[in-house]
Amino acid sequence: MRLVIVGGVAGGASAAARARRLSEDAEIVLVERGPDVSFANCGLPYYVGGEIAAREKLLVTSPEMLRKRFKLDVRTRSQVESIDRTNKSVRIRDLAADKVYDERYDKLILAPGAAPLRPPIPGIDLPGIFTLRNLQDVDRIKAAVDGGVTQAVVVGAGFIGLELVENFVKRGLATTVVELQDQVMPPFDKEMTAPILATLKAKGVTVLLGQSAEAFEAATGGLTVRLKSGPSLPAQLVILGVGVRPENKLAVDAGLDVGPRGGIKVNDRMLTSDPDIYAVGDAVETRDFVSGGPTQVPLAGPANRQGRLAANHIFGAPGAYRGTQGTAVVGVFGLVAAMTGASEKILRRTNTPFRKIYIHPANHAGYYPGAEGMSLKLLFDPADGRILGAQAVGGAGVDKRIDVLAVALQARMTVYDLEEMELAYAPQFGSAKDPVNMAGFVAAGMLRGEHPQVDVDAVLAQAASEPAAAGMLRGEHPQVEVDAVLAQAASEPAAAGMLRGEHPQVEVDAVLAQAASEPVAARPFLLDVRTPAEFAAGHLPGAVNIPVDDLRARLHEVPQDRPVAAYCQVGMRGYLATRILRQRGFDAANIGGGYRTYRLYHPEG
Amino acid sequence: MRLVIVGGVAGGASAAARARRLSEDAEIVLVERGPDVSFANCGLPYYVGGEIAAREKLLVTSPEMLRKRFKLDVRTRSQVESIDRTNKSVRIRDLAADKVYDERYDKLILAPGAAPLRPPIPGIDLPGIFTLRNLQDVDRIKAAVDGGVTQAVVVGAGFIGLELVENFVKRGLATTVVELQDQVMPPFDKEMTAPILATLKAKGVTVLLGQSAEAFEAATGGLTVRLKSGPSLPAQLVILGVGVRPENKLAVDAGLDVGPRGGIKVNDRMLTSDPDIYAVGDAVETRDFVSGGPTQVPLAGPANRQGRLAANHIFGAPGAYRGTQGTAVVGVFGLVAAMTGASEKILRRTNTPFRKIYIHPANHAGYYPGAEGMSLKLLFDPADGRILGAQAVGGAGVDKRIDVLAVALQARMTVYDLEEMELAYAPQFGSAKDPVNMAGFVAAGMLRGEHPQVDVDAVLAQAASEPAAAGMLRGEHPQVEVDAVLAQAASEPAAAGMLRGEHPQVEVDAVLAQAASEPVAARPFLLDVRTPAEFAAGHLPGAVNIPVDDLRARLHEVPQDRPVAAYCQVGMRGYLATRILRQRGFDAANIGGGYRTYRLYHPEG
């Protein structure tokens, strides 16, 4: 058996090591275009910042080590230029000697990776404009930073972009992020990125959303990044982190099937359309674990597993690729954001039915010092409660909960399973009701109908659908008005209940005018069940404050002819209020995740 | 509906709150013997140490809050003395007023908890001897520590015992732990507690294993703890942390079914043998999730879930208890130990077939600074690979991996599923091949036969089974002896291959003598495939060193007529060596987890 592997980083190196363990006799040729094999791609930004101080730390292994330990025929600085499928050989260019030769294979594994996009923007090839893929790239970027640049522009606010931003700031660079989307970290849902955006701003990063570079121009002592919207940004260092495209040229030239977004098509054994050619890693199109549809996700974990699986199949060991969940995590200035499975926007785009809940728990028992908060969003199937995706952002413990939910997703578990999970609890590590249990309680309660919930954005849109109503619903401290309200309630029709919490003189006319044109019942009554102090510190536009502990005694203040949308800070008291109200005949629902969720959609400042 | 709940801490308070959410109209009477409800039991040790500074932090809620928010009829300092099942009423003693009265119920939930054991040892009631269950207990203990005691003896090295030890040391007390078993943290397998023991010793704690108190005696300025083995320990403060027993008197007196270890028997809806009486929490006997047999596990998470489920059943909401996995975590001086499912000793005791593997990974990518090590043990079914249990000890990330494995256990996943898990990876948070994946690779490789493994203790027992053989196998640096060995191999029978790496003059005779009485083939050849420097720093008795990178060239140094037990530091290189050897016809296996596992069984110092 003669196995040739093209690409020696994550998927390729994993395939080679696995192949050797499965077969001492196979000839294994590992062809790598660059000088390094199996380097730590994910660590590159931290070498720029100095967190990883020694460059050799980034070299997970060396060609020499692979030769000695795994008896691999490692050929670095060697580029595979073409595949001859008929004769089962590849043409290799030795870049150092500039010689070309052919190498026969019985089986071929393509692990060429994906290349950073360099969009055809005028000036893109000016010095000072970098992408980040390998050690040579990071050497250039680090040299620029070490050389004393003071202003950096990072185009693209994804994983690599934001990791570089953090490290640039650490090195003292004034840093601007330019992102085409209206949010940072595009794989996440926008509202879940609000804390990341706030953190970036707090660290002095200028974040320009919905913007893109139109041209790069040479300027005195550096560059100018001209934005489509007009303004120009000075910089001595520009990073392009706007995505990657699969390195598919070899595959396309050889006539292998390639997907619409360029990924090499493979089956669940990582076999391409040629029965002797496998492909793995960032270059392939795989199956999305949740939707079952095609996907391209450049992640190290899947690449390693795919390499292992290709070797398994070649040497008769079992295993099949289950699809990619897209489990990922990023740290940004100490904030942690992680996700697994489908996002809400993907579910919407694919018309997949879903429900969602938000919770805002602490990572461990609140009574033990040092608890850090997080916001967690869970997406699930409304029919059977199956988990479709999860996202979390916050401090310590975010990665743990997403890993737990990633396993639950893989096991095709439901929100009902989350309720029953038995996780490790001591006050430093979790809560007797872990955030994952809480997410299960809230989601399962929604599906069982015990805990009707509405989305804060939908409620506010409803509440604001008639302009006159929006102003009318502006809430004030209700406790001073109880008597007035009670008087009103006795003498006026039910619609008057809607008015408590506002200045009565101004608003009655507006409401009556409005009531003629749109049924009052269509607009939700926003009920804030927090304490007056919490309410005073900020609340939903139009909300009325009745603390949950007073609610039973003040039920007459809540209108019976309109939907009631209750909320508190994180959803717990709002849930109890919803239960109280529904059992008393009100058409009540809880605004999922409460005021904290509102603030994800409408960040302060 | 009139619901009476006996006990207002974890399970009882959860049941009450859930009941109220499900029914606004139910009368809910919560009867609690003590003055507090729903306090933070698990935080008590940290209040002694001062980590939790304010006592009120331990009060998760208050009777007043439960009354206001949940409209509960909370009666503290009230003891239920008996149950009249015929008339469906309980007799309650108001401890403050010292009055007795009866209270009718439609449904009754027993959540009385478990009481710390106070074995009938002479002197057990002397002042200065405490158990820890509630705030009153912790007040007494803290008062003693604040009062300036200098010597503490903690009897019992379980969760509460060791948490108190840490906090006593933090307060400057000279602390001795007395434990009847031959290990600390008895729920764990002994070898996994070696790092805990080492940590305790490093912090100056005296740990006396296999010891028990025979008597407590008053002494000048304090107490003397007399041990069964003879010696006496001076102390001004003694803690009894030797376990708990279910508070089952009410249930027993009422004729409810109780298990052999005292737990109140319940079905999966938490219903006792009386269809109107439920029981939850530390007082009940539940089903073990792994074995399906009866178990009693006093843990906060299960208690809370059980309380919720009892309320669900009473008010017609769905849900069933799935059994207790025993997922638990403890922090001891920064070290973290966590487990889920069955331990090896439980599996042995119940004659359950199992296999086990050990790995010793870092919590995140080694190239990123600050990685902390852990040892992880996985127990699984040899027939289908189903996960039976897991234990881990180390630094950061231990709780995360055990939570992930707890979910996998709950989902009845296999070691093959662990191989495919897609967990969150960035260099600060994990590895592209997460410890959980690694555990899956090693375990699945074992079951598939790709990666034969032997247990270090079994191998050493074999190697030592014949005293003469043990000395014979003492390894030396083999590289100086290659020529001698080759000469031998050419002129001597196969058995001579076994001798390389030893002083040949002394040993040949011994071996030949031994070979007559026991087949040489029965004894494993211990092959250390680490570097000479690692070997020199410590190795298995009798091992021979051939670094893995040299193994292919030195295969002739490995005997073909005996089993070969290869090992390295953590198992990776030993695995590769095993693969090389087996493909060359050797009867090789890897010593699972390598030298690090050996050191768990045979700690240094």
Tab-separated table of N, CA and C in Angstrom, chain A residues 364-475:
chain	number	residue	atom	x	y	z
A	364	HIS	N	-21.559	29.499	38.701
A	364	HIS	CA	-21.651	28.640	39.875
A	364	HIS	C	-22.527	29.300	40.929
A	365	ALA	N	-22.724	28.596	42.040
A	365	ALA	CA	-23.632	29.074	43.080
A	365	ALA	C	-23.357	30.537	43.414
A	366	GLY	N	-24.405	31.317	43.453
A	366	GLY	CA	-24.260	32.741	43.692
A	366	GLY	C	-23.727	33.050	45.081
A	367	TYR	N	-23.924	32.132	46.029
A	367	TYR	CA	-23.481	32.407	47.405
A	367	TYR	C	-21.992	32.209	47.585
A	368	TYR	N	-21.334	31.590	46.564
A	368	TYR	CA	-19.886	31.412	46.638
A	368	TYR	C	-19.235	32.545	45.852
A	369	PRO	N	-18.190	33.161	46.410
A	369	PRO	CA	-17.648	34.354	45.752
A	369	PRO	C	-17.103	34.066	44.353
A	370	GLY	N	-17.163	35.069	43.514
A	370	GLY	CA	-16.525	34.984	42.199
A	370	GLY	C	-17.395	34.445	41.099
A	371	ALA	N	-18.696	34.302	41.357
A	371	ALA	CA	-19.580	33.810	40.296
A	371	ALA	C	-19.555	34.785	39.117
A	372	GLU	N	-19.516	34.246	37.913
A	372	GLU	CA	-19.519	35.075	36.708
A	372	GLU	C	-20.785	34.769	35.913
A	373	GLY	N	-21.360	35.794	35.362
A	373	GLY	CA	-22.617	35.622	34.648
A	373	GLY	C	-22.425	35.168	33.216
A	374	MET	N	-23.470	34.605	32.654
A	374	MET	CA	-23.462	34.283	31.228
A	374	MET	C	-24.881	34.416	30.698
A	375	SER	N	-24.978	34.585	29.392
A	375	SER	CA	-26.266	34.504	28.717
A	375	SER	C	-26.226	33.278	27.836
A	376	LEU	N	-27.277	32.468	27.923
A	376	LEU	CA	-27.307	31.217	27.182
A	376	LEU	C	-28.596	31.158	26.370
A	377	LYS	N	-28.459	30.846	25.103
A	377	LYS	CA	-29.604	30.740	24.198
A	377	LYS	C	-29.690	29.307	23.718
A	378	LEU	N	-30.874	28.740	23.799
A	378	LEU	CA	-31.069	27.355	23.371
A	378	LEU	C	-32.122	27.335	22.279
A	379	LEU	N	-31.817	26.631	21.196
A	379	LEU	CA	-32.738	26.494	20.062
A	379	LEU	C	-33.154	25.038	19.962
A	380	PHE	N	-34.437	24.787	19.777
A	380	PHE	CA	-34.904	23.403	19.804
A	380	PHE	C	-36.125	23.237	18.929
A	381	ASP	N	-36.396	21.980	18.632
A	381	ASP	CA	-37.493	21.616	17.745
A	381	ASP	C	-38.818	21.718	18.499
A	382	PRO	N	-39.778	22.480	17.976
A	382	PRO	CA	-41.038	22.639	18.716
A	382	PRO	C	-41.857	21.351	18.767
A	383	ALA	N	-41.597	20.436	17.845
A	383	ALA	CA	-42.407	19.222	17.807
A	383	ALA	C	-41.991	18.241	18.898
A	384	ASP	N	-40.700	17.967	18.974
A	384	ASP	CA	-40.255	16.929	19.905
A	384	ASP	C	-39.235	17.415	20.925
A	385	GLY	N	-38.892	18.681	20.881
A	385	GLY	CA	-37.964	19.220	21.865
A	385	GLY	C	-36.503	18.918	21.589
A	386	ARG	N	-36.212	18.344	20.437
A	386	ARG	CA	-34.824	18.006	20.131
A	386	ARG	C	-33.977	19.282	20.060
A	387	ILE	N	-32.785	19.207	20.616
A	387	ILE	CA	-31.901	20.363	20.637
A	387	ILE	C	-31.356	20.603	19.229
A	388	LEU	N	-31.423	21.846	18.788
A	388	LEU	CA	-30.939	22.200	17.449
A	388	LEU	C	-29.664	23.024	17.513
A	389	GLY	N	-29.496	23.762	18.597
A	389	GLY	CA	-28.311	24.603	18.699
A	389	GLY	C	-28.281	25.325	20.023
A	390	ALA	N	-27.111	25.844	20.373
A	390	ALA	CA	-26.974	26.600	21.612
A	390	ALA	C	-25.838	27.592	21.453
A	391	GLN	N	-25.987	28.715	22.115
A	391	GLN	CA	-24.953	29.740	22.115
A	391	GLN	C	-24.861	30.298	23.532
A	392	ALA	N	-23.658	30.627	23.953
A	392	ALA	CA	-23.508	31.239	25.264
A	392	ALA	C	-22.394	32.260	25.205
A	393	VAL	N	-22.541	33.295	26.006
A	393	VAL	CA	-21.513	34.331	26.092
A	393	VAL	C	-21.441	34.792	27.544
A	394	GLY	N	-20.234	34.960	28.030
A	394	GLY	CA	-20.071	35.372	29.413
A	394	GLY	C	-18.669	35.084	29.897
A	395	GLY	N	-18.578	34.663	31.153
A	395	GLY	CA	-17.271	34.438	31.741
A	395	GLY	C	-16.954	32.970	31.858
A	396	ALA	N	-16.385	32.588	32.985
A	396	ALA	CA	-16.007	31.196	33.212
A	396	ALA	C	-17.229	30.301	33.088
A	397	GLY	N	-17.014	29.081	32.614
A	397	GLY	CA	-18.091	28.102	32.573
A	397	GLY	C	-18.899	28.101	31.292
A	398	VAL	N	-18.645	29.078	30.418
A	398	VAL	CA	-19.366	29.106	29.140
A	398	VAL	C	-18.968	27.898	28.288
A	399	ASP	N	-17.659	27.630	28.220
A	399	ASP	CA	-17.198	26.506	27.391
A	399	ASP	C	-17.764	25.189	27.921
A	400	LYS	N	-17.854	25.059	29.252
A	400	LYS	CA	-18.385	23.822	29.831
A	400	LYS	C	-19.824	23.598	29.404
A	401	ARG	N	-20.664	24.616	29.520
A	401	ARG	CA	-22.081	24.413	29.184
A	401	ARG	C	-22.266	24.138	27.695
A	402	ILE	N	-21.473	24.774	26.854
A	402	ILE	CA	-21.624	24.495	25.419
A	402	ILE	C	-21.117	23.087	25.101
A	403	ASP	N	-20.071	22.649	25.765
A	403	ASP	CA	-19.626	21.262	25.557
A	403	ASP	C	-20.707	20.271	25.992
A	404	VAL	N	-21.317	20.528	27.132
A	404	VAL	CA	-22.401	19.646	27.596
A	404	VAL	C	-23.539	19.625	26.572
A	405	LEU	N	-23.884	20.801	26.064
A	405	LEU	CA	-24.983	20.869	25.095
A	405	LEU	C	-24.567	20.283	23.746
A	406	ALA	N	-23.279	20.366	23.419
A	406	ALA	CA	-22.796	19.756	22.173
A	406	ALA	C	-22.967	18.241	22.230
A	407	VAL	N	-22.703	17.669	23.402
A	407	VAL	CA	-22.883	16.220	23.561
A	407	VAL	C	-24.378	15.878	23.488
A	408	ALA	N	-25.184	16.689	24.149
A	408	ALA	CA	-26.634	16.451	24.118
A	408	ALA	C	-27.147	16.523	22.681
A	409	LEU	N	-26.611	17.470	21.924
A	409	LEU	CA	-27.001	17.597	20.512
A	409	LEU	C	-26.575	16.358	19.734
A	410	GLN	N	-25.332	15.927	19.978
A	410	GLN	CA	-24.832	14.743	19.266
A	410	GLN	C	-25.684	13.518	19.585
A	411	ALA	N	-26.116	13.424	20.844
A	411	ALA	CA	-26.925	12.281	21.281
A	411	ALA	C	-28.385	12.444	20.868
A	412	ARG	N	-28.683	13.507	20.151
A	412	ARG	CA	-30.056	13.824	19.716
A	412	ARG	C	-31.001	13.852	20.913
A	413	MET	N	-30.501	14.441	21.977
A	413	MET	CA	-31.307	14.581	23.189
A	413	MET	C	-32.268	15.755	23.038
A	414	THR	N	-33.214	15.796	23.964
A	414	THR	CA	-34.245	16.826	23.927
A	414	THR	C	-34.120	17.749	25.131
A	415	VAL	N	-34.936	18.786	25.109
A	415	VAL	CA	-34.963	19.695	26.259
A	415	VAL	C	-35.446	18.960	27.514
A	416	TYR	N	-36.232	17.905	27.324
A	416	TYR	CA	-36.683	17.130	28.489
A	416	TYR	C	-35.505	16.385	29.124
A	417	ASP	N	-34.558	15.986	28.297
A	417	ASP	CA	-33.351	15.344	28.830
A	417	ASP	C	-32.510	16.342	29.634
A	418	LEU	N	-32.469	17.576	29.172
A	418	LEU	CA	-31.681	18.583	29.898
A	418	LEU	C	-32.215	18.768	31.319
A	419	GLU	N	-33.525	18.674	31.475
A	419	GLU	CA	-34.122	18.809	32.811
A	419	GLU	C	-33.567	17.761	33.773
A	420	GLU	N	-33.262	16.578	33.252
A	420	GLU	CA	-32.894	15.440	34.099
A	420	GLU	C	-31.387	15.272	34.248
A	421	MET	N	-30.595	16.103	33.604
A	421	MET	CA	-29.150	15.888	33.635
A	421	MET	C	-28.594	16.024	35.041
A	422	GLU	N	-27.712	15.103	35.362
A	422	GLU	CA	-27.075	15.110	36.681
A	422	GLU	C	-25.627	15.536	36.489
A	423	LEU	N	-25.377	16.799	36.761
A	423	LEU	CA	-24.047	17.377	36.529
A	423	LEU	C	-23.356	17.632	37.860
A	424	ALA	N	-22.049	17.803	37.779
A	424	ALA	CA	-21.244	17.916	38.995
A	424	ALA	C	-21.502	19.250	39.687
A	425	TYR	N	-21.841	19.183	40.969
A	425	TYR	CA	-22.125	20.394	41.717
A	425	TYR	C	-21.340	20.455	43.018
A	426	ALA	N	-20.585	21.498	43.143
A	426	ALA	CA	-20.082	22.004	44.413
A	426	ALA	C	-20.080	23.517	44.175
A	427	PRO	N	-20.146	24.326	45.232
A	427	PRO	CA	-20.439	25.744	44.973
A	427	PRO	C	-19.414	26.461	44.099
A	428	GLN	N	-18.164	25.933	44.028
A	428	GLN	CA	-17.172	26.584	43.161
A	428	GLN	C	-17.359	26.230	41.697
A	429	PHE	N	-18.137	25.206	41.409
A	429	PHE	CA	-18.145	24.637	40.058
A	429	PHE	C	-19.486	24.725	39.341
A	430	GLY	N	-20.554	24.845	40.087
A	430	GLY	CA	-21.860	24.846	39.424
A	430	GLY	C	-22.950	25.176	40.413
A	431	SER	N	-24.148	24.793	40.055
A	431	SER	CA	-25.294	25.002	40.914
A	431	SER	C	-26.060	23.690	40.995
A	432	ALA	N	-26.807	23.515	42.093
A	432	ALA	CA	-27.594	22.290	42.219
A	432	ALA	C	-28.537	22.167	41.027
A	433	LYS	N	-29.045	23.302	40.568
A	433	LYS	CA	-29.737	23.345	39.277
A	433	LYS	C	-28.794	24.047	38.317
A	434	ASP	N	-28.058	23.261	37.566
A	434	ASP	CA	-27.061	23.816	36.659
A	434	ASP	C	-27.734	24.657	35.570
A	435	PRO	N	-26.992	25.607	35.013
A	435	PRO	CA	-27.542	26.357	33.876
A	435	PRO	C	-28.135	25.456	32.792
A	436	VAL	N	-27.538	24.297	32.575
A	436	VAL	CA	-28.075	23.387	31.560
A	436	VAL	C	-29.436	22.843	32.005
A	437	ASN	N	-29.573	22.498	33.289
A	437	ASN	CA	-30.891	22.087	33.800
A	437	ASN	C	-31.893	23.225	33.637
A	438	MET	N	-31.458	24.433	34.001
A	438	MET	CA	-32.361	25.588	33.928
A	438	MET	C	-32.848	25.789	32.499
A	439	ALA	N	-31.938	25.685	31.553
A	439	ALA	CA	-32.337	25.817	30.152
A	439	ALA	C	-33.377	24.754	29.810
A	440	GLY	N	-33.177	23.554	30.331
A	440	GLY	CA	-34.144	22.484	30.108
A	440	GLY	C	-35.495	22.797	30.727
A	441	PHE	N	-35.488	23.296	31.958
A	441	PHE	CA	-36.749	23.629	32.629
A	441	PHE	C	-37.537	24.668	31.810
A	442	VAL	N	-36.817	25.699	31.400
A	442	VAL	CA	-37.495	26.797	30.707
A	442	VAL	C	-38.019	26.328	29.346
A	443	ALA	N	-37.189	25.579	28.629
A	443	ALA	CA	-37.584	25.140	27.291
A	443	ALA	C	-38.690	24.091	27.361
A	444	ALA	N	-38.545	23.140	28.278
A	444	ALA	CA	-39.555	22.096	28.396
A	444	ALA	C	-40.870	22.687	28.895
A	445	GLY	N	-40.778	23.639	29.811
A	445	GLY	CA	-41.982	24.311	30.291
A	445	GLY	C	-42.707	25.016	29.156
A	446	MET	N	-41.941	25.594	28.245
A	446	MET	CA	-42.540	26.232	27.074
A	446	MET	C	-43.283	25.203	26.222
A	447	LEU	N	-42.626	24.080	25.951
A	447	LEU	CA	-43.239	23.082	25.068
A	447	LEU	C	-44.431	22.401	25.725
A	448	ARG	N	-44.380	22.229	27.036
A	448	ARG	CA	-45.501	21.592	27.727
A	448	ARG	C	-46.666	22.554	27.931
A	449	GLY	N	-46.433	23.826	27.621
A	449	GLY	CA	-47.493	24.807	27.811
A	449	GLY	C	-47.607	25.324	29.226
A	450	GLU	N	-46.752	24.856	30.114
A	450	GLU	CA	-46.761	25.357	31.488
A	450	GLU	C	-46.191	26.764	31.566
A	451	HIS	N	-45.316	27.044	30.632
A	451	HIS	CA	-44.536	28.268	30.712
A	451	HIS	C	-44.563	28.969	29.354
A	452	PRO	N	-45.694	29.574	29.029
A	452	PRO	CA	-45.783	30.272	27.747
A	452	PRO	C	-44.797	31.435	27.733
A	453	GLN	N	-44.109	31.576	26.644
A	453	GLN	CA	-43.100	32.623	26.556
A	453	GLN	C	-43.234	33.356	25.240
A	454	VAL	N	-42.896	34.621	25.302
A	454	VAL	CA	-42.867	35.421	24.081
A	454	VAL	C	-41.487	36.034	23.949
A	455	ASP	N	-41.135	36.354	22.723
A	455	ASP	CA	-39.823	36.938	22.475
A	455	ASP	C	-39.895	38.443	22.642
A	456	VAL	N	-38.892	38.969	23.298
A	456	VAL	CA	-38.926	40.388	23.637
A	456	VAL	C	-39.023	41.243	22.376
A	457	ASP	N	-38.338	40.833	21.319
A	457	ASP	CA	-38.374	41.661	20.116
A	457	ASP	C	-39.767	41.648	19.487
A	458	ALA	N	-40.398	40.461	19.486
A	458	ALA	CA	-41.740	40.372	18.917
A	458	ALA	C	-42.729	41.192	19.736
A	459	VAL	N	-42.608	41.106	21.050
A	459	VAL	CA	-43.520	41.849	21.919
A	459	VAL	C	-43.377	43.345	21.704
A	460	LEU	N	-42.134	43.788	21.637
A	460	LEU	CA	-41.922	45.224	21.472
A	460	LEU	C	-42.409	45.687	20.108
A	461	ALA	N	-42.221	44.863	19.095
A	461	ALA	CA	-42.706	45.227	17.766
A	461	ALA	C	-44.226	45.362	17.796
A	462	GLN	N	-44.880	44.402	18.462
A	462	GLN	CA	-46.336	44.464	18.608
A	462	GLN	C	-46.758	45.719	19.349
A	463	ALA	N	-46.073	45.931	20.458
A	463	ALA	CA	-46.439	47.062	21.313
A	463	ALA	C	-46.268	48.377	20.575
A	464	ALA	N	-45.324	48.390	19.633
A	464	ALA	CA	-45.015	49.637	18.937
A	464	ALA	C	-45.692	49.708	17.573
A	465	SER	N	-46.515	48.743	17.258
A	465	SER	CA	-47.034	48.661	15.890
A	465	SER	C	-47.898	49.864	15.541
A	466	GLU	N	-48.528	50.448	16.507
A	466	GLU	CA	-49.309	51.668	16.302
A	466	GLU	C	-48.549	52.783	17.019
A	467	PRO	N	-48.037	53.766	16.282
A	467	PRO	CA	-47.180	54.766	16.922
A	467	PRO	C	-47.800	55.389	18.175
A	468	ALA	N	-49.077	55.720	18.147
A	468	ALA	CA	-49.683	56.372	19.308
A	468	ALA	C	-49.580	55.508	20.556
A	469	ALA	N	-49.691	54.195	20.341
A	469	ALA	CA	-49.683	53.289	21.488
A	469	ALA	C	-48.329	53.261	22.188
A	470	ALA	N	-47.275	53.453	21.403
A	470	ALA	CA	-45.940	53.336	21.990
A	470	ALA	C	-45.739	54.348	23.090
A	471	GLY	N	-46.083	55.592	22.824
A	471	GLY	CA	-45.927	56.620	23.827
A	471	GLY	C	-46.853	56.361	25.008
A	472	MET	N	-48.036	55.870	24.705
A	472	MET	CA	-49.044	55.634	25.735
A	472	MET	C	-48.592	54.632	26.777
A	473	LEU	N	-47.749	53.684	26.326
A	473	LEU	CA	-47.412	52.599	27.227
A	473	LEU	C	-46.188	52.895	28.078
A	474	ARG	N	-45.681	54.089	27.984
A	474	ARG	CA	-44.532	54.441	28.792
A	474	ARG	C	-44.880	54.291	30.272
A	475	GLY	N	-44.189	53.458	30.978
A	475	GLY	CA	-44.565	53.153	32.360
A	475	GLY	C	-43.954	54.107	33.365
